[in-house]
Amino acid sequence: MNKKIVLLCVLALLNTGIVAQKTKDVWLDDLPIKSFSEGIPAVLPKTNAAGDSMKIKGIYYIHGVGVNSTSVLAFYLNGMATEFSATVGVDDRGIKNLPHKFYVIGDKKILFESGEMRWGDTPKDVNLNVQGIKQLGLLVLVDMDINKTYSNWANAKFKMKDNALPQTLPNSNEKYILTPLPDKKPKINSAKIFGVRPGNPFLYTIAASGEQPIYFTVENLPEGLSVNPKTGIITGQLGQKGTYKVNLKAKNAVGEAQKELRIIVGDTIALTPPIGWNGWNSWAKNIDRAKVIASADAMVKMGLSQHGWTYINIDDAWQGQRGGTLNAIQPNEKFPKFKEMVDYIHGLGLKVGVYSTPMITSYAGYIGGSSDFENGKITDSIINNKRAFRYIGKYRFEQNDAHQMAAWGVDYLKYDWRIDVNAAERMSVALKNSGRDIVYSISNSAPFSHASDWARLTNTFRTGPDIRDSWLSLYHSAFTLDKWAPFGGRGHWLDPDMMILGNVTTGSALHPTRLTPDEQYSHVSLFSLLAAPLLIGCPIEQLDAFTLNLLTNDEVIEINQDPLGKSARLVSAENGVQIWLKPLEDGSFALGIFNIAEFGKTPQSYFRWGDEQPINYALEFNRIGLKGKYKLRDAWQQKDLGIFDKSFQTTINHHGVILLKVFPVK
């Protein structure tokens, strides 16, 4: 037969699908599976989510992916897969009688649904034709408030055409900027209230935006304090309890600004939520002195400090051995000249935080605040078997460590363990007796049953697990906090964890956040409404214009830092829209209207499909307890919208927000 005719015949057969294209098996556990996960706890290849052998009803599997709690795995196939297969079930280490549901969803259609499965049930096989499917999602639904649920996608694999591989979902939505650039005239952006304990060192920086240089003065500054006119850094000491009202002034070549500050000398510090940076989601265990100093320098050079961003917090992995004159935790080799580093950061007008734990070892495997040895030392065998020593030892060193932090000039402590009241109180007392005001933040997943204890003992308390850069994680971390709201307030703030903006390392290598731009606006809005700590979790020097704009809107930050200190409450949740309302000190309100798009109501709602549309929404004032006329101001656009009577019409993007300041009109 003529070669040309043979070729034409082969092409014709390919077009009709009679001759199959070349395919290959791609095991999910051979992919960088963490980068596909939008769940909160760990997802692990070739093991269950506890890191042990994968076993369902006594049968071991060498291939597969182990997940925990509600799990979302999202794959972009772009029509390059032909089959998906797996065996699903609850791992033998799972919880008895807890229902799990497995789903496979392709381009919004449910391709497989397991029904309820429990520990001990026979696993179910999945064999699906996925020809032509662009996006495929693997979902496990289980109670998100229960840990160690352990579900398995055993033997999970794709058949992929040619040499194609599944990809992570593209996040190419336009990064639209809403907030206008700051004026050249000076504007003071510091919090309006500041707390300090009597006799303790005082450090407060007047944050001001505008054309540089800016010069600072303070009227009615009480005796014992002084201000540096070039930096706006106020230092000194106040011995008497009481409230001092001072007038901050900032002046440059274009104009001047002023703002009243109330200094309250008493028993309570952190009168507004801490606002700054934490190094874990930037560098994890790779943090070192140079990265910390670079972050502090970037806080100033990028202009964040002009908008009130203050804390530079070192997370886990700075700790060395116990020693020194106080037999306290000393820095490891990555942090030489620790006190010199702290002094340098203070010289920039910023504050410094560190990490510790009451356990023998931290989660990253470094020395903690207790030991089974009287001298508190940690041995190589303990370090090499760190997971076995995540408990509180016989000997405790809270006083040693608190006094060492105070001697260095530390301003913030993140204390991380399986939270209990006794350990929380011991460190609380030690910090208060250290001679320095050290903001006390406990982590993670504080039990709600002891919410009043966390409010009594700490300055911030983590309300949930470690956050991930996904809508599922953000929703679980922040949109479910209404029940916690009564326990947040001046000196004791609800903490949903770090912010998941910019480039982050949450569960995989440094990568741009997977939140869409709309989700990022919602993220910053809700954290501000909740009066949550604002801790940037990305390398500051890598901020792009969009993310920097998100973090430097003074009207949004002012909502977070409002002196009244009230957390927003969820006042309406219907038809896929949540409304959160926060009272402010001046008698106005901050109001967030969030399009959550019925998230969690259907299996499809756990995934982003790329065709989501905005909604039109009518806000009825009386339905959220507001009566009369109100002047509305768009906080993100910093623009007055007018006076409205009874209702307000708007459009909200998918997973987006309209953030308003609401002023009663008499």
XYZ file of C-alpha atoms in Angstrom:
666
model
C 0.000 0.000 0.000
C 1.153 3.512 -0.795
C 2.837 5.152 2.281
C 0.757 8.271 1.797
C -2.456 6.247 1.901
C -1.283 4.433 5.084
C -0.544 7.749 6.784
C -3.951 9.136 5.831
C -5.616 6.014 7.192
C -3.762 6.278 10.541
C -4.696 9.946 10.865
C -8.314 9.118 10.133
C -8.305 6.385 12.763
C -6.767 8.756 15.320
C -9.479 11.294 14.592
C -12.177 8.713 15.159
C -10.534 7.436 18.340
C -10.063 3.897 17.007
C -6.269 4.098 17.445
C -5.558 5.043 21.053
C -3.046 7.715 21.905
C -0.077 6.664 23.981
C -0.812 6.958 27.719
C 1.144 6.439 30.918
C 0.190 5.868 34.550
C 0.853 8.778 36.913
C 0.552 7.863 40.575
C -0.705 10.651 42.798
C 1.964 9.822 45.349
C 4.676 10.552 42.758
C 3.378 14.113 42.331
C 4.289 16.991 44.704
C 0.917 16.247 46.249
C 1.001 18.959 48.932
C 0.883 21.607 46.230
C -2.462 20.192 45.033
C -4.005 20.190 48.500
C -6.356 22.941 49.653
C -7.202 21.216 52.911
C -5.911 22.230 56.325
C -4.096 19.225 57.905
C -1.367 17.204 56.250
C -1.696 15.277 53.004
C 1.005 12.638 52.642
C 2.139 10.418 49.750
C 2.499 6.640 50.118
C 1.308 6.687 53.768
C -1.751 7.589 55.749
C -1.976 11.161 57.089
C -0.208 10.076 60.281
C 2.842 8.992 58.291
C 2.266 5.284 58.931
C 1.643 2.478 56.469
C -1.603 2.879 54.553
C -4.012 0.118 55.565
C -7.765 -0.299 54.986
C -9.558 -3.206 56.662
C -6.279 -5.046 57.147
C -5.059 -4.593 53.549
C -1.811 -2.678 53.047
C -1.280 -0.339 50.083
C 2.105 0.875 48.897
C 0.642 3.520 46.570
C -1.790 6.242 47.494
C -2.367 9.507 49.329
C -3.413 9.817 52.966
C -5.561 12.802 53.987
C -7.070 14.118 57.202
C -10.274 15.968 58.071
C -12.146 17.621 55.188
C -9.725 17.322 52.278
C -9.668 19.074 48.899
C -7.269 17.995 46.143
C -7.617 20.005 42.925
C -6.018 19.016 39.594
C -5.877 20.857 36.291
C -5.900 18.154 33.604
C -6.741 20.278 30.549
C -8.180 17.261 28.723
C -4.899 15.342 28.919
C -6.112 12.503 31.163
C -8.095 9.459 30.045
C -8.749 7.558 33.281
C -8.703 8.010 37.041
C -8.704 5.060 39.403
C -8.325 4.567 43.155
C -9.465 2.526 46.118
C -11.040 4.636 48.857
C -11.700 3.970 52.506
C -11.032 4.914 56.106
C -7.564 3.987 57.311
C -7.326 1.418 60.090
C -5.926 4.169 62.341
C -9.092 6.216 61.835
C -11.896 6.939 64.270
C -14.638 4.359 64.671
C -18.213 5.253 63.719
C -17.260 8.595 62.141
C -18.829 8.986 58.655
C -16.611 9.895 55.692
C -17.794 10.719 52.174
C -15.517 10.484 49.132
C -16.245 12.372 45.907
C -14.624 12.665 42.497
C -15.814 15.766 40.630
C -14.956 16.594 37.037
C -15.848 19.962 35.489
C -18.576 20.473 38.133
C -20.141 17.019 37.631
C -20.033 14.386 40.374
C -18.369 11.373 38.755
C -18.139 9.238 41.903
C -19.800 9.381 45.301
C -18.982 6.781 47.936
C -21.839 7.383 50.328
C -21.042 7.216 54.033
C -18.015 5.099 54.843
C -16.747 4.247 58.312
C -13.796 2.583 59.960
C -13.833 -1.121 59.187
C -15.917 -0.802 56.027
C -14.782 -2.608 52.894
C -12.904 -0.179 50.622
C -14.543 0.881 47.367
C -12.933 0.903 43.934
C -13.084 3.956 41.681
C -12.634 3.529 37.916
C -13.560 6.563 35.846
C -13.310 7.672 32.236
C -12.129 11.294 32.447
C -11.603 11.933 28.722
C -11.848 15.637 27.928
C -12.113 16.803 31.541
C -10.234 20.029 32.300
C -10.495 20.167 36.096
C -10.844 17.277 38.489
C -11.365 17.443 42.240
C -10.985 14.806 44.942
C -13.023 15.613 48.030
C -13.379 13.906 51.401
C -16.035 15.292 53.722
C -15.725 14.637 57.428
C -16.256 16.725 60.557
C -13.586 19.451 60.315
C -13.389 19.886 64.085
C -12.215 16.302 64.602
C -8.544 15.441 64.134
C -6.936 12.149 63.144
C -9.747 11.045 60.864
C -7.349 9.459 58.328
C -8.923 8.825 54.934
C -7.071 7.160 52.055
C -7.040 7.515 48.289
C -5.198 4.207 47.908
C -3.676 3.181 44.554
C -4.794 6.559 43.162
C -3.511 7.268 39.661
C -4.261 9.002 36.382
C -3.711 7.697 32.892
C -2.218 10.709 31.124
C -1.751 11.249 27.383
C 1.769 11.433 26.013
C 4.071 12.920 28.663
C 1.507 15.234 30.240
C 1.239 15.641 34.024
C -1.575 17.033 36.168
C -1.011 20.689 37.036
C -2.124 22.882 39.904
C -5.037 25.188 39.132
C -3.994 28.448 37.483
C -4.682 31.543 39.585
C -4.648 34.153 36.853
C -7.453 36.458 38.026
C -6.646 40.141 37.640
C -4.954 41.712 40.670
C -7.059 44.840 40.709
C -6.031 47.690 43.016
C -8.767 49.610 44.832
C -6.927 51.843 47.280
C -5.497 55.198 46.122
C -1.873 55.979 46.921
C -1.199 57.988 50.103
C -1.122 61.771 49.870
C 2.166 63.662 50.044
C 0.874 65.528 53.087
C 1.680 63.766 56.356
C -0.940 61.483 57.889
C -0.515 59.843 61.278
C -1.557 56.189 61.121
C -0.598 54.930 64.583
C -3.157 53.355 66.874
C -5.082 55.859 69.007
C -4.491 53.954 72.230
C -1.440 52.311 73.810
C -1.041 50.310 77.016
C 2.028 49.892 79.209
C 2.601 48.470 82.673
C 4.000 50.802 85.366
C 7.791 50.968 85.435
C 8.336 48.856 82.320
C 10.267 50.123 79.283
C 8.119 52.204 76.919
C 8.500 51.886 73.136
C 5.985 53.446 70.739
C 6.602 54.671 67.201
C 4.528 57.372 65.554
C 3.644 55.869 62.185
C 3.143 58.529 59.521
C 2.854 58.395 55.740
C 3.620 61.255 53.386
C 6.583 62.830 51.643
C 9.827 62.267 53.512
C 11.457 63.543 55.637
C 8.834 63.890 58.350
C 9.576 65.514 61.708
C 7.712 64.681 64.892
C 6.711 66.445 68.098
C 4.405 65.465 70.956
C 2.393 67.870 73.077
C 1.661 67.052 76.744
C 4.169 64.188 76.773
C 4.329 63.059 80.407
C 7.548 63.242 82.379
C 9.626 60.114 81.882
C 9.061 59.915 78.121
C 10.875 61.547 75.220
C 10.404 61.546 71.428
C 13.047 61.417 68.710
C 11.988 64.205 66.295
C 13.507 62.436 63.258
C 12.103 58.932 63.823
C 8.983 59.519 65.916
C 10.141 56.850 68.391
C 8.882 57.534 71.923
C 10.869 55.855 74.714
C 11.219 56.048 78.479
C 9.275 54.854 81.483
C 6.060 55.746 83.327
C 5.688 54.815 86.967
C 2.165 55.924 87.850
C -1.027 54.231 86.737
C -3.434 56.433 84.838
C -4.469 57.717 81.412
C -2.333 60.326 79.638
C -3.696 62.144 76.591
C -1.005 63.463 74.278
C -1.100 65.163 70.891
C 1.088 63.618 68.198
C 2.302 65.945 65.450
C 3.966 65.160 62.115
C 5.278 67.801 59.712
C 6.936 67.748 56.289
C 7.546 70.178 53.437
C 3.945 69.824 52.238
C 1.976 70.189 55.454
C 1.368 68.819 58.933
C -0.949 66.433 60.758
C -1.917 65.708 64.343
C -3.669 62.957 66.257
C -4.570 62.293 69.879
C -2.995 59.296 71.590
C -4.233 57.865 74.881
C -1.466 56.225 76.894
C -2.976 53.944 79.516
C -0.592 52.886 82.275
C -2.110 49.866 83.997
C -2.224 46.099 84.087
C -3.236 45.532 80.448
C -1.049 45.703 77.344
C -1.862 45.015 73.672
C -4.848 47.388 73.758
C -5.048 47.008 69.971
C -4.297 43.826 68.001
C -0.594 43.233 67.226
C 0.292 44.100 63.647
C 3.524 42.958 62.007
C 5.278 39.972 60.404
C 5.983 36.345 61.314
C 8.737 34.364 59.634
C 7.321 30.808 59.531
C 5.247 30.984 56.344
C 8.134 32.831 54.684
C 11.150 30.743 55.598
C 10.037 27.956 57.984
C 13.133 26.260 59.488
C 15.450 28.172 57.139
C 15.045 31.405 59.113
C 18.288 33.068 60.222
C 19.629 36.384 61.487
C 20.195 37.829 58.019
C 16.618 37.052 56.924
C 15.197 38.631 60.078
C 17.212 41.818 59.627
C 16.315 41.918 55.932
C 12.651 41.640 56.893
C 12.952 44.510 59.369
C 14.729 46.658 56.790
C 12.046 45.807 54.227
C 9.293 46.733 56.684
C 10.734 50.253 56.659
C 11.850 50.490 53.013
C 8.544 49.181 51.633
C 6.707 51.781 53.709
C 4.769 49.322 55.885
C 6.060 50.872 59.103
C 4.511 54.177 58.007
C 1.108 52.489 58.270
C 1.587 51.011 61.737
C 3.173 47.632 60.982
C 5.373 46.999 64.002
C 6.356 43.434 64.945
C 9.165 41.326 63.459
C 8.480 37.872 64.890
C 10.910 34.965 64.682
C 9.075 31.662 64.710
C 10.400 28.170 65.466
C 14.054 27.259 64.660
C 16.008 30.062 66.413
C 16.570 28.022 69.594
C 19.906 26.509 70.584
C 20.844 24.901 73.889
C 19.900 26.050 77.369
C 22.569 28.089 79.155
C 23.804 31.577 79.997
C 23.596 33.245 83.401
C 19.864 32.488 83.616
C 20.067 28.893 82.305
C 17.587 29.954 79.636
C 17.167 28.989 75.982
C 20.003 30.535 73.982
C 20.018 31.221 70.222
C 21.575 28.670 67.889
C 24.406 29.256 65.417
C 22.055 30.896 62.891
C 21.505 33.807 65.294
C 24.831 35.235 66.493
C 24.772 38.512 68.479
C 21.119 38.139 69.352
C 20.879 41.207 71.589
C 22.597 43.305 68.925
C 19.985 42.161 66.401
C 17.139 43.098 68.753
C 18.655 46.540 69.404
C 19.019 47.144 65.660
C 15.344 46.333 65.052
C 14.281 48.564 67.947
C 16.361 51.334 66.382
C 14.110 51.119 63.321
C 11.102 51.770 65.547
C 9.975 48.144 65.297
C 9.494 45.406 67.890
C 10.796 41.836 68.092
C 9.061 38.532 68.792
C 10.313 34.997 69.406
C 8.811 31.516 69.558
C 8.854 28.896 72.285
C 6.886 25.984 73.706
C 6.383 24.409 77.148
C 7.100 21.016 75.571
C 10.514 19.347 75.646
C 10.866 19.886 71.900
C 9.149 22.302 69.561
C 7.214 21.143 66.509
C 10.305 21.812 64.382
C 12.459 19.785 66.777
C 14.243 22.516 68.751
C 14.614 22.856 72.524
C 11.518 23.804 74.497
C 10.673 25.182 77.910
C 10.722 21.931 79.892
C 12.896 18.858 80.285
C 13.121 15.495 81.975
C 16.628 16.547 83.042
C 17.092 18.937 85.958
C 19.548 21.130 84.030
C 17.160 21.401 81.063
C 19.600 20.190 78.448
C 18.464 18.534 75.249
C 20.417 15.552 73.873
C 21.069 14.451 70.310
C 18.880 11.393 70.847
C 15.971 13.671 71.783
C 16.539 15.836 68.715
C 16.707 12.778 66.469
C 13.428 11.474 67.887
C 11.751 14.859 68.350
C 8.159 13.729 67.793
C 8.361 11.502 70.852
C 9.162 14.471 73.100
C 6.230 16.737 72.276
C 5.068 16.729 75.873
C 5.761 18.834 78.971
C 8.679 17.469 80.959
C 9.251 17.092 84.684
C 11.333 20.273 85.049
C 9.958 23.679 83.963
C 11.876 26.834 82.989
C 9.270 29.546 82.367
C 10.889 32.051 84.751
C 14.356 31.510 83.262
C 13.157 31.973 79.699
C 10.894 34.944 80.410
C 13.664 36.863 82.161
C 16.079 36.060 79.327
C 13.605 37.410 76.769
C 13.208 40.568 78.822
C 16.986 40.969 79.083
C 17.294 40.772 75.299
C 14.441 43.266 74.842
C 11.942 40.840 73.288
C 8.436 42.306 72.860
C 6.334 39.297 71.783
C 6.204 35.574 72.542
C 4.436 32.954 70.437
C 3.940 29.959 72.749
C 3.046 26.812 70.801
C 1.804 23.446 72.079
C -1.336 21.394 72.702
C -2.788 24.187 74.774
C -3.719 23.600 78.423
C -4.635 26.102 81.137
C -1.856 25.203 83.574
C 1.017 25.737 81.135
C -0.621 28.870 79.725
C -0.917 30.375 83.194
C 2.644 29.541 84.240
C 4.125 31.446 81.305
C 1.596 34.266 81.715
C 2.805 34.838 85.285
C 6.462 34.564 84.262
C 6.088 37.180 81.523
C 4.256 39.606 83.811
C 7.077 39.266 86.350
C 9.849 39.686 83.767
C 10.101 43.477 84.022
C 9.151 44.002 80.379
C 5.884 44.176 78.449
C 5.931 41.051 76.295
C 2.816 40.362 74.231
C 1.771 36.779 74.971
C 0.334 34.753 72.076
C -0.640 31.104 72.520
C -0.895 28.595 69.678
C -2.547 26.478 68.369
C -6.197 25.391 68.394
C -7.133 26.743 71.809
C -10.082 24.686 73.125
C -13.254 26.787 73.033
C -14.368 25.273 76.334
C -11.697 27.382 78.073
C -12.192 30.586 76.065
C -12.599 32.674 79.220
C -9.240 31.376 80.500
C -7.428 32.345 77.299
C -8.989 35.826 77.502
C -7.831 36.105 81.118
C -4.300 34.781 80.677
C -3.109 35.773 77.211
C -2.968 38.671 74.768
C -3.827 36.608 71.672
C -5.070 33.038 71.410
C -5.211 30.839 68.337
C -8.762 29.786 67.624
C -7.920 27.002 65.183
C -5.249 24.959 63.384
C -2.425 26.247 61.189
C -3.779 28.224 58.264
C -3.178 27.288 54.608
C -3.441 29.471 51.508
C -6.818 28.179 50.364
C -10.407 29.363 50.630
C -11.305 26.234 52.623
C -8.667 27.061 55.224
C -9.518 30.773 55.323
C -13.207 29.981 55.680
C -12.635 27.517 58.512
C -10.115 29.826 60.235
C -12.105 33.080 60.099
C -15.685 32.795 58.842
C -16.622 30.448 61.702
C -15.441 32.650 64.595
C -18.705 34.295 65.608
C -19.001 32.122 68.722
C -15.535 33.324 69.818
C -16.342 37.028 69.423
C -17.452 37.697 73.039
C -14.022 36.578 74.271
C -11.996 38.962 72.093
C -11.223 42.493 73.168
C -8.640 44.887 74.547
C -5.600 42.920 75.600
C -6.986 39.505 74.548
C -7.533 39.099 70.812
C -8.899 36.242 68.705
C -6.106 34.898 66.492
C -7.043 33.006 63.290
C -3.279 32.645 62.490
C -0.999 34.448 60.051
C -2.115 36.148 56.857
C -1.877 34.074 53.681
C -0.930 36.808 51.227
C 2.064 37.150 48.901
C 4.536 34.274 48.529
C 4.035 31.629 51.201
C 5.369 28.202 52.203
C 2.174 26.753 53.670
C 2.616 23.019 53.101
C 4.880 23.263 50.042
C 7.754 25.306 48.614
C 7.550 29.099 48.420
C 4.759 29.959 45.987
C 2.230 32.741 45.327
C -0.850 32.459 47.514
C -3.599 30.389 45.943
C -6.253 32.844 47.101
C -7.798 34.796 44.248
C -7.567 38.610 44.460
C -11.210 38.727 45.585
C -10.485 36.178 48.309
C -7.517 38.248 49.438
C -9.698 41.335 49.844
C -12.113 39.204 51.876
C -9.220 37.856 53.941
C -7.898 41.267 55.016
C -11.420 42.627 55.502
C -12.592 39.867 57.823
C -9.375 39.815 59.875
C -9.792 43.573 60.336
C -13.451 43.245 61.294
C -12.629 40.490 63.784
C -9.953 42.690 65.400
C -7.513 39.829 64.807
C -3.728 40.182 64.914
C -2.437 41.109 61.453
C 0.769 39.157 60.901
C 2.167 39.129 57.370
C 3.272 35.604 56.488
C 5.331 36.239 53.338
C 8.819 37.634 52.665
C 8.262 41.378 52.920
C 10.916 42.226 50.352
C 9.010 40.122 47.776
C 5.722 42.039 48.050
C 4.234 43.045 44.710
C 2.269 46.259 44.189
C -1.090 44.518 44.658
C -0.197 42.902 47.986
C 1.503 46.045 49.279
C -1.637 48.011 48.419
C -3.734 45.458 50.345
C -1.575 45.958 53.416
C -1.342 49.744 53.437
C -4.963 50.875 53.364
C -5.107 52.998 56.509
C -8.897 53.002 56.704
C -8.988 49.202 56.735
C -6.170 49.020 59.313
C -8.007 51.610 61.419
C -11.011 49.262 61.563
C -8.714 46.567 62.936
C -7.055 48.952 65.402
C -10.214 50.683 66.618
C -9.843 51.547 70.342
C -13.237 50.109 71.289
C -11.722 46.686 70.652
C -14.896 44.850 69.661
C -14.901 41.857 67.331
C -17.445 41.909 64.522
C -20.492 39.698 64.846
C -22.166 37.656 62.138
C -25.548 39.391 61.845
C -26.848 37.691 58.703
C -26.086 34.551 56.710
C -28.451 33.687 53.884
C -28.435 33.017 50.155
C -24.656 32.669 50.078
C -23.979 36.068 51.689
C -22.552 36.699 55.154
C -22.773 40.126 56.830
C -20.409 40.978 59.672
C -20.979 44.126 61.756
C -18.417 45.740 64.049
C -19.200 48.696 66.379
C -16.536 51.420 66.436
C -15.549 53.854 69.163
C -16.917 56.940 67.385
C -20.439 55.485 67.194
C -20.155 54.334 63.594
C -19.904 50.759 62.336
C -17.679 48.745 60.051
C -19.681 46.372 57.896
C -18.491 43.565 55.645
C -20.755 41.986 53.013
C -19.141 38.723 51.867
C -20.190 36.603 48.883
C -19.300 33.143 50.184
C -21.358 31.580 47.360
C -22.941 28.866 49.547
C -19.506 27.436 50.271
C -19.745 23.977 51.796
C -23.367 23.438 50.762
C -22.524 21.177 47.777
C -19.471 19.067 46.890
C -18.829 21.348 43.888
C -18.666 24.447 46.115
C -15.349 23.318 47.619
C -13.573 23.956 44.308
C -12.825 26.968 42.105
C -13.928 26.279 38.522
C -13.029 29.551 36.826
C -16.501 30.542 35.611
C -17.818 32.086 38.835
C -19.900 35.254 38.439
C -20.590 38.311 40.628
C -23.952 38.677 42.331
C -26.251 41.654 42.827
C -27.153 42.205 46.459
C -29.558 44.486 48.323
C -28.553 45.251 51.916
C -31.686 45.873 53.997
C -30.651 47.948 57.021
C -33.456 46.868 59.337
C -32.645 43.179 58.816
C -29.269 43.675 60.525
C -30.533 45.948 63.291
C -29.772 49.327 61.682
C -32.623 51.837 61.633
C -32.745 55.207 59.913
C -30.435 56.854 57.413
C -26.727 56.123 57.077
C -23.804 57.661 55.296
C -21.780 54.899 53.658
C -18.089 54.962 52.821
C -16.235 52.293 50.837
C -13.185 51.518 53.017
C -11.146 49.863 50.263
C -11.697 52.657 47.753
C -11.632 55.309 50.503
C -14.643 56.886 48.833
C -17.952 58.239 50.158
C -20.919 56.512 48.532
C -23.658 58.832 49.803
C -26.547 58.762 52.270
C -28.900 55.784 52.094
C -32.281 55.168 53.651
C -33.410 51.606 54.440
C -31.288 49.799 51.832
C -28.133 49.758 49.717
C -27.638 47.983 46.385
C -24.256 46.604 45.369
C -22.435 43.957 43.307
C -20.084 41.470 44.967
C -17.569 39.237 43.206
C -17.357 35.508 43.917
C -15.738 35.084 47.358
C -15.352 38.870 47.375
C -16.387 41.603 49.800
C -17.810 45.091 50.093
C -16.269 46.701 53.186
C -18.131 49.767 54.422
C -17.897 52.398 57.138
C -21.468 53.136 58.234
C -22.225 56.491 59.898
C -25.671 57.197 61.424
C -27.292 60.335 60.016
C -29.406 62.293 62.500
